[in-house]
């Protein structure tokens, strides 16, 4: 009679020694396969007397189960190792410059983000960041938009299912929650930050994408006033559109987190089809909202609103990028069409700087 224990330890050793999935499968066929050693053993059960079968049956089946189990475990190990090896062999060093023959280009939105960062860095602003999935509290409540406030309906929000800890999140509808994050992180003025990034609203047509980009600016210190806001917006627009002559218009507006609130437009000429000129013409390009930071927002972030004031603005980047680079449809930004990217993209190594040129 076959010594089951020694057969089992032999098979388990073979399984452990199988170096790849092919070798392991060979062990499986040689043991559990139709003509395998374990199957052959099980086939002898029919010839046993009922008494012998009572004793041997569980032993045979135990062997079969042990072998099957060991094969499954080893198979998973080998699959993990194969995946690790593949991942290691396929690593890409993303810090390497792209090979010229691959023709990679920088997306116009990335280019514009770099340009804006360069402009504001020159004015002494740091870049602040916040997540796309934001606390409802930061996106709304701390910005003086409490739950059930009608201003929540100003923006069509993508809500995220409530978390286990009861906190609720949204896809941020604007970059303004980064104001809250910047104030909470700094703890005290002075604050001078911009925050470019993605924002989301339930909206989609030729001029609206459900995901779009804004740049937020926030300055908080003693003695900050509307003049600082106006000057900053002007300098930003001149630098961004790379022209000295611009004309801005401020319209009174309403945002729960600023008081007073203003919206900014820039004079432009769109009378020649396919062309836009700034500084002349009878048309206005909408830039976005702004205002003096509401005292309740300062207080919600732990700032003394008697002592400090601030301004903020949040401008839409996609439309500004479309106008600067002559891109007609906002949706084409996000369609990942390589032909479009080759046409509108920027050379990967041209880093925008104010002295070297923003968009050359
Ligand atoms: N968050 C506002 C919007 O998305 C813009 C804004 C930012 C207004 C900062 C005032 C101050 O429309």
Short mmCIF file of C-alpha atoms and ligand atoms in Angstrom, two decimals:
data_model
loop_
_atom_site.label_atom_id
_atom_site.label_comp_id
_atom_site.label_asym_id
_atom_site.label_seq_id
_atom_site.Cartn_x
_atom_site.Cartn_y
_atom_site.Cartn_z
CA UNK A 1 0.00 0.00 0.00
CA UNK A 2 1.17 3.48 -0.89
CA UNK A 3 2.36 5.46 2.07
CA UNK A 4 -0.04 8.39 1.85
CA UNK A 5 1.98 10.63 4.14
CA UNK A 6 5.16 10.29 2.13
CA UNK A 7 3.28 10.68 -1.17
CA UNK A 8 1.72 13.85 0.18
CA UNK A 9 5.01 15.32 1.35
CA UNK A 10 6.58 14.50 -2.03
CA UNK A 11 3.76 16.24 -3.89
CA UNK A 12 3.83 19.27 -1.60
CA UNK A 13 7.59 19.54 -2.17
CA UNK A 14 7.00 19.44 -5.95
CA UNK A 15 4.39 22.16 -5.63
CA UNK A 16 6.70 24.35 -3.58
CA UNK A 17 9.49 23.79 -6.11
CA UNK A 18 7.34 24.80 -9.11
CA UNK A 19 8.96 28.04 -10.27
CA UNK A 20 6.24 29.25 -12.60
CA UNK A 21 2.64 28.62 -13.54
CA UNK A 22 3.57 26.12 -16.28
CA UNK A 23 5.62 23.99 -13.87
CA UNK A 24 2.81 24.17 -11.32
CA UNK A 25 0.28 23.06 -13.88
CA UNK A 26 2.49 20.09 -14.74
CA UNK A 27 2.38 19.07 -11.06
CA UNK A 28 -1.38 19.47 -11.05
CA UNK A 29 -1.76 17.23 -14.12
CA UNK A 30 0.64 14.65 -12.65
CA UNK A 31 -1.35 14.44 -9.41
CA UNK A 32 -4.97 15.55 -9.79
CA UNK A 33 -5.18 15.09 -13.56
CA UNK A 34 -7.08 12.13 -15.03
CA UNK A 35 -3.99 9.95 -15.02
CA UNK A 36 -2.39 11.64 -12.03
CA UNK A 37 -1.04 9.84 -9.00
CA UNK A 38 -3.74 11.09 -6.62
CA UNK A 39 -6.51 10.30 -9.06
CA UNK A 40 -5.07 6.82 -9.53
CA UNK A 41 -5.12 6.32 -5.80
CA UNK A 42 -8.73 7.47 -5.57
CA UNK A 43 -9.62 5.04 -8.37
CA UNK A 44 -8.43 2.14 -6.24
CA UNK A 45 -11.15 2.88 -3.68
CA UNK A 46 -13.65 0.87 -5.69
CA UNK A 47 -11.61 -2.25 -5.18
CA UNK A 48 -11.43 -1.95 -1.43
CA UNK A 49 -13.61 -3.80 0.99
CA UNK A 50 -16.18 -1.64 2.84
CA UNK A 51 -14.10 -1.79 6.01
CA UNK A 52 -10.91 -0.73 4.26
CA UNK A 53 -12.81 2.01 2.46
CA UNK A 54 -13.96 3.43 5.78
CA UNK A 55 -10.36 3.80 6.86
CA UNK A 56 -8.75 4.72 3.55
CA UNK A 57 -11.49 6.94 2.14
CA UNK A 58 -10.93 9.90 4.45
CA UNK A 59 -7.17 9.55 4.03
CA UNK A 60 -7.40 9.62 0.23
CA UNK A 61 -9.77 12.54 0.25
CA UNK A 62 -7.61 14.36 2.77
CA UNK A 63 -4.66 13.93 0.43
CA UNK A 64 -6.65 15.20 -2.52
CA UNK A 65 -7.86 18.26 -0.62
CA UNK A 66 -4.38 19.02 0.73
CA UNK A 67 -2.89 18.85 -2.77
CA UNK A 68 -5.64 20.97 -4.30
CA UNK A 69 -5.28 23.55 -1.54
CA UNK A 70 -1.47 23.70 -1.88
CA UNK A 71 -1.77 24.15 -5.64
CA UNK A 72 -4.23 27.01 -5.22
CA UNK A 73 -2.01 28.76 -2.68
CA UNK A 74 1.10 28.35 -4.81
CA UNK A 75 -0.79 29.55 -7.87
CA UNK A 76 -1.75 32.77 -6.13
CA UNK A 77 1.85 33.26 -4.97
CA UNK A 78 3.17 32.78 -8.48
CA UNK A 79 0.57 35.15 -9.94
CA UNK A 80 1.56 37.82 -7.42
CA UNK A 81 5.24 37.31 -8.17
CA UNK A 82 4.59 37.42 -11.92
CA UNK A 83 2.67 40.68 -11.52
CA UNK A 84 5.43 42.17 -9.36
CA UNK A 85 8.03 41.18 -11.95
CA UNK A 86 5.95 42.66 -14.75
CA UNK A 87 5.40 45.90 -12.85
CA UNK A 88 9.11 46.12 -12.11
CA UNK A 89 10.08 45.51 -15.73
CA UNK A 90 7.52 47.98 -17.05
CA UNK A 91 8.37 50.91 -14.81
CA UNK A 92 8.41 54.26 -16.52
CA UNK A 93 10.59 57.04 -15.22
CA UNK A 94 8.14 59.91 -15.48
CA UNK A 95 10.91 62.39 -14.73
CA UNK A 96 12.65 61.61 -18.02
CA UNK A 97 12.05 64.08 -20.84
CA UNK A 98 9.78 62.62 -23.53
CA UNK A 99 11.50 61.09 -26.53
CA UNK A 100 11.07 63.57 -29.40
CA UNK A 101 9.78 60.82 -31.69
CA UNK A 102 6.86 60.24 -29.32
CA UNK A 103 5.85 63.85 -29.75
CA UNK A 104 4.24 64.34 -26.33
CA UNK A 105 2.76 67.78 -25.76
CA UNK A 106 1.57 69.77 -22.78
CA UNK A 107 -2.21 70.20 -22.61
CA UNK A 108 -3.29 73.85 -22.97
CA UNK A 109 -4.93 73.75 -19.53
CA UNK A 110 -1.69 72.53 -17.93
CA UNK A 111 0.14 75.26 -19.83
CA UNK A 112 -2.29 77.90 -18.55
CA UNK A 113 -1.92 76.62 -14.97
CA UNK A 114 1.84 77.00 -15.29
CA UNK A 115 1.48 80.48 -16.75
CA UNK A 116 -0.79 81.61 -13.94
CA UNK A 117 1.49 80.16 -11.30
CA UNK A 118 4.43 82.04 -12.84
CA UNK A 119 2.48 85.33 -12.90
CA UNK A 120 1.38 85.10 -9.28
CA UNK A 121 4.73 83.82 -8.05
CA UNK A 122 6.14 87.08 -9.38
CA UNK A 123 3.59 88.97 -7.28
CA UNK A 124 4.61 87.04 -4.16
CA UNK A 125 1.74 84.54 -4.02
CA UNK A 126 2.23 80.95 -2.91
CA UNK A 127 0.21 78.09 -4.39
CA UNK A 128 -2.31 76.43 -2.05
CA UNK A 129 -4.08 73.17 -2.76
CA UNK A 130 -7.24 71.38 -1.79
CA UNK A 131 -8.86 68.07 -2.76
CA UNK A 132 -11.44 67.64 -5.53
CA UNK A 133 -13.68 65.69 -3.12
CA UNK A 134 -14.21 68.35 -0.50
CA UNK A 135 -15.98 68.58 2.85
CA UNK A 136 -19.45 70.02 2.45
CA UNK A 137 -18.42 72.18 5.42
CA UNK A 138 -15.53 73.81 3.53
CA UNK A 139 -17.28 74.04 0.16
CA UNK A 140 -20.36 75.67 1.70
CA UNK A 141 -20.85 76.10 5.45
CA UNK A 142 -17.58 77.82 6.38
CA UNK A 143 -18.07 80.03 3.32
CA UNK A 144 -21.22 81.38 4.94
CA UNK A 145 -23.54 79.06 3.01
CA UNK A 146 -25.24 77.03 5.79
CA UNK A 147 -27.26 73.89 5.01
CA UNK A 148 -30.66 74.80 3.50
CA UNK A 149 -29.38 78.23 2.51
CA UNK A 150 -30.89 79.13 -0.88
CA UNK A 151 -27.42 80.03 -2.17
CA UNK A 152 -26.67 76.31 -2.31
CA UNK A 153 -28.95 76.23 -5.32
CA UNK A 154 -26.72 78.75 -7.12
CA UNK A 155 -24.51 75.83 -8.02
CA UNK A 156 -25.65 72.40 -9.17
CA UNK A 157 -23.65 70.20 -6.89
CA UNK A 158 -22.44 66.64 -7.32
CA UNK A 159 -22.99 65.16 -3.87
CA UNK A 160 -20.94 62.20 -2.66
CA UNK A 161 -22.59 59.51 -0.47
CA UNK A 162 -22.20 60.27 3.26
CA UNK A 163 -19.12 58.79 4.89
CA UNK A 164 -19.17 56.21 7.69
CA UNK A 165 -18.23 58.91 10.22
CA UNK A 166 -21.26 60.96 9.17
CA UNK A 167 -19.29 63.72 7.41
CA UNK A 168 -20.64 64.71 4.04
CA UNK A 169 -18.60 65.47 0.96
CA UNK A 170 -19.18 67.06 -2.42
CA UNK A 171 -17.17 67.40 -5.59
CA UNK A 172 -16.04 70.96 -4.98
CA UNK A 173 -18.20 73.38 -6.96
CA UNK A 174 -15.55 76.12 -6.88
CA UNK A 175 -11.98 76.63 -5.67
CA UNK A 176 -13.21 78.84 -2.80
CA UNK A 177 -12.96 76.03 -0.19
CA UNK A 178 -9.20 76.39 -0.61
CA UNK A 179 -9.63 79.85 0.99
CA UNK A 180 -10.85 78.04 4.11
CA UNK A 181 -8.00 75.53 3.94
CA UNK A 182 -5.40 78.27 3.46
CA UNK A 183 -6.71 80.27 6.43
CA UNK A 184 -6.99 77.25 8.73
CA UNK A 185 -3.49 76.12 7.73
CA UNK A 186 -1.88 79.55 8.15
CA UNK A 187 -3.64 80.31 11.44
CA UNK A 188 -2.85 84.00 11.10
CA UNK A 189 -2.32 86.65 8.41
CA UNK A 190 -0.62 87.66 6.20
CA UNK A 191 -1.95 85.27 3.57
CA UNK A 192 -1.28 85.61 -0.12
CA UNK A 193 -2.15 82.48 -2.08
CA UNK A 194 -3.59 81.33 -5.36
CA UNK A 195 -5.13 77.97 -5.97
CA UNK A 196 -5.70 76.78 -9.51
CA UNK A 197 -7.55 73.51 -9.92
CA UNK A 198 -10.49 71.41 -11.00
CA UNK A 199 -14.08 72.18 -10.06
CA UNK A 200 -17.34 70.37 -10.80
CA UNK A 201 -20.94 71.29 -11.50
CA UNK A 202 -23.85 69.46 -13.08
CA UNK A 203 -23.68 71.21 -16.46
CA UNK A 204 -22.63 70.23 -20.00
CA UNK A 205 -22.88 72.01 -23.35
CA UNK A 206 -20.56 73.77 -25.84
CA UNK A 207 -19.47 76.34 -23.26
CA UNK A 208 -19.92 74.28 -20.05
CA UNK A 209 -18.15 71.11 -18.98
CA UNK A 210 -19.16 69.23 -15.78
CA UNK A 211 -15.49 69.43 -14.82
CA UNK A 212 -13.82 72.78 -15.36
CA UNK A 213 -11.01 74.85 -13.88
CA UNK A 214 -10.82 77.91 -11.72
CA UNK A 215 -8.06 79.90 -10.14
CA UNK A 216 -8.77 81.25 -6.68
CA UNK A 217 -6.79 84.09 -5.16
CA UNK A 218 -6.86 85.09 -1.52
CA UNK A 219 -5.12 87.91 0.28
CA UNK A 220 -5.70 88.58 3.98
CA UNK A 221 -3.83 91.16 6.03
CA UNK A 222 -4.29 94.43 7.87
CA UNK A 223 -5.58 97.22 5.64
CA UNK A 224 -6.41 95.20 2.51
CA UNK A 225 -9.03 97.01 0.42
CA UNK A 226 -10.81 96.94 -2.94
CA UNK A 227 -7.97 98.86 -4.60
CA UNK A 228 -5.67 95.91 -3.96
CA UNK A 229 -8.21 93.62 -5.58
CA UNK A 230 -8.56 95.82 -8.65
CA UNK A 231 -4.81 96.22 -9.09
CA UNK A 232 -4.20 92.48 -8.76
CA UNK A 233 -6.91 91.57 -11.28
CA UNK A 234 -5.51 94.14 -13.73
CA UNK A 235 -1.92 93.00 -13.40
CA UNK A 236 -2.97 89.38 -13.74
CA UNK A 237 -4.97 90.00 -16.91
CA UNK A 238 -2.23 92.07 -18.54
CA UNK A 239 0.36 89.42 -17.81
CA UNK A 240 -1.88 86.51 -18.79
CA UNK A 241 -3.05 87.94 -22.11
CA UNK A 242 0.41 89.44 -22.72
CA UNK A 243 -0.87 92.93 -23.59
CA UNK A 244 -0.34 96.29 -21.91
CA UNK A 245 -3.67 97.84 -22.80
CA UNK A 246 -6.71 96.24 -21.25
CA UNK A 247 -10.00 97.59 -20.00
CA UNK A 248 -11.79 95.94 -17.14
CA UNK A 249 -15.35 96.41 -15.97
CA UNK A 250 -16.59 95.50 -12.51
CA UNK A 251 -20.27 94.68 -12.02
CA UNK A 252 -21.91 94.48 -8.60
CA UNK A 253 -22.74 90.88 -7.77
CA UNK A 254 -23.58 88.58 -4.89
CA UNK A 255 -21.65 85.78 -3.23
CA UNK A 256 -22.40 84.71 0.35
CA UNK A 257 -18.66 84.66 1.13
CA UNK A 258 -17.78 88.18 -0.03
CA UNK A 259 -19.14 91.62 0.84
CA UNK A 260 -19.16 93.64 -1.33
CA UNK A 261 -19.05 91.28 -4.32
CA UNK A 262 -17.98 92.15 -7.84
CA UNK A 263 -17.81 90.32 -11.14
CA UNK A 264 -15.13 91.23 -13.65
CA UNK A 265 -15.33 91.46 -17.44
CA UNK A 266 -12.62 92.40 -19.90
CA UNK A 267 -13.30 94.45 -23.03
CA UNK A 268 -12.71 92.55 -26.24
CA UNK A 269 -13.48 92.58 -29.93
CA UNK A 270 -14.97 89.44 -31.44
CA UNK A 271 -16.37 91.10 -34.59
CA UNK A 272 -13.90 89.35 -36.91
CA UNK A 273 -14.86 85.66 -37.00
CA UNK A 274 -12.20 83.36 -35.58
CA UNK A 275 -10.34 86.28 -33.99
CA UNK A 276 -10.41 88.01 -30.65
CA UNK A 277 -8.69 91.22 -29.64
CA UNK A 278 -8.46 92.68 -26.17
CA UNK A 279 -8.51 96.30 -25.09
CA UNK A 280 -10.86 97.38 -27.92
CA UNK A 281 -14.27 96.40 -29.24
CA UNK A 282 -17.80 96.26 -27.88
CA UNK A 283 -17.82 92.83 -26.35
CA UNK A 284 -16.98 91.68 -22.84
CA UNK A 285 -15.25 88.52 -21.72
CA UNK A 286 -16.50 87.29 -18.34
CA UNK A 287 -13.60 86.55 -16.02
CA UNK A 288 -15.37 85.59 -12.78
CA UNK A 289 -16.41 86.65 -9.30
CA UNK A 290 -14.58 88.41 -6.52
CA UNK A 291 -15.03 90.56 -3.46
CA UNK A 292 -13.86 91.44 0.01
CA UNK A 293 -13.81 88.31 2.18
CA UNK A 294 -16.99 88.27 4.28
CA UNK A 295 -16.30 88.86 7.97
CA UNK A 296 -18.20 85.70 8.83
CA UNK A 297 -15.79 83.67 6.66
CA UNK A 298 -12.80 85.26 8.42
CA UNK A 299 -14.39 84.46 11.78
CA UNK A 300 -15.29 80.90 10.74
CA UNK A 301 -11.59 80.40 10.07
CA UNK A 302 -10.54 81.89 13.41
CA UNK A 303 -9.44 85.33 12.18
CA UNK A 304 -10.13 88.62 13.97
CA UNK A 305 -12.41 90.40 11.49
CA UNK A 306 -12.00 93.70 13.38
CA UNK A 307 -8.34 93.70 12.65
CA UNK A 308 -7.98 91.97 9.30
CA UNK A 309 -9.58 92.30 5.90
CA UNK A 310 -9.04 90.37 2.71
CA UNK A 311 -9.99 90.05 -0.91
CA UNK A 312 -10.61 86.97 -3.00
CA UNK A 313 -11.43 86.13 -6.56
CA UNK A 314 -12.24 82.99 -8.46
CA UNK A 315 -11.84 83.13 -12.23
CA UNK A 316 -12.77 80.50 -14.80
CA UNK A 317 -9.64 79.24 -16.49
CA UNK A 318 -11.06 77.23 -19.36
CA UNK A 319 -12.72 80.16 -21.06
CA UNK A 320 -9.59 82.28 -20.62
CA UNK A 321 -7.49 79.48 -22.14
CA UNK A 322 -9.97 79.09 -25.03
CA UNK A 323 -9.73 82.79 -25.84
CA UNK A 324 -5.99 83.05 -25.45
CA UNK A 325 -5.31 80.03 -27.65
CA UNK A 326 -8.27 80.21 -30.06
CA UNK A 327 -9.97 77.00 -28.95
CA UNK A 328 -13.65 77.03 -30.02
CA UNK A 329 -15.31 74.25 -27.96
CA UNK A 330 -14.72 73.70 -24.23
CA UNK A 331 -15.53 69.99 -24.51
CA UNK A 332 -12.56 69.38 -26.82
CA UNK A 333 -10.27 70.09 -23.83
CA UNK A 334 -11.34 66.85 -22.21
CA UNK A 335 -11.85 64.46 -25.13
CA UNK A 336 -8.25 63.20 -25.19
CA UNK A 337 -8.11 63.38 -28.98
CA UNK A 338 -4.42 63.04 -29.84
CA UNK A 339 -4.80 64.99 -33.10
CA UNK A 340 -6.29 67.88 -31.13
CA UNK A 341 -3.52 67.68 -28.54
CA UNK A 342 -0.83 67.74 -31.21
CA UNK A 343 -2.42 70.81 -32.70
CA UNK A 344 -3.08 72.79 -29.52
CA UNK A 345 -0.46 71.30 -27.19
CA UNK A 346 2.75 72.97 -26.07
CA UNK A 347 6.33 71.73 -26.28
CA UNK A 348 7.11 69.83 -23.11
CA UNK A 349 10.29 71.68 -22.27
CA UNK A 350 9.01 75.23 -22.74
CA UNK A 351 8.39 76.26 -19.15
CA UNK A 352 6.45 79.51 -18.94
CA UNK A 353 8.25 82.33 -17.14
CA UNK A 354 7.58 86.05 -17.10
CA UNK A 355 10.99 87.01 -18.45
CA UNK A 356 11.34 84.11 -20.89
CA UNK A 357 7.82 84.53 -22.25
CA UNK A 358 4.65 82.89 -21.04
CA UNK A 359 3.32 81.25 -24.15
CA UNK A 360 6.25 81.18 -26.59
N1 LIG B 1 -16.46 80.95 -6.02
C1 LIG B 1 -17.13 81.90 -6.89
C2 LIG B 1 -17.71 81.15 -8.08
O1 LIG B 1 -17.34 80.03 -8.31
C3 LIG B 1 -16.21 82.97 -7.36
C4 LIG B 1 -15.66 83.82 -6.27
C5 LIG B 1 -14.45 83.52 -5.68
C6 LIG B 1 -16.37 84.91 -5.83
C7 LIG B 1 -13.94 84.33 -4.68
C8 LIG B 1 -15.88 85.73 -4.82
C9 LIG B 1 -14.65 85.41 -4.25
O2 LIG B 1 -18.51 81.65 -8.84
#
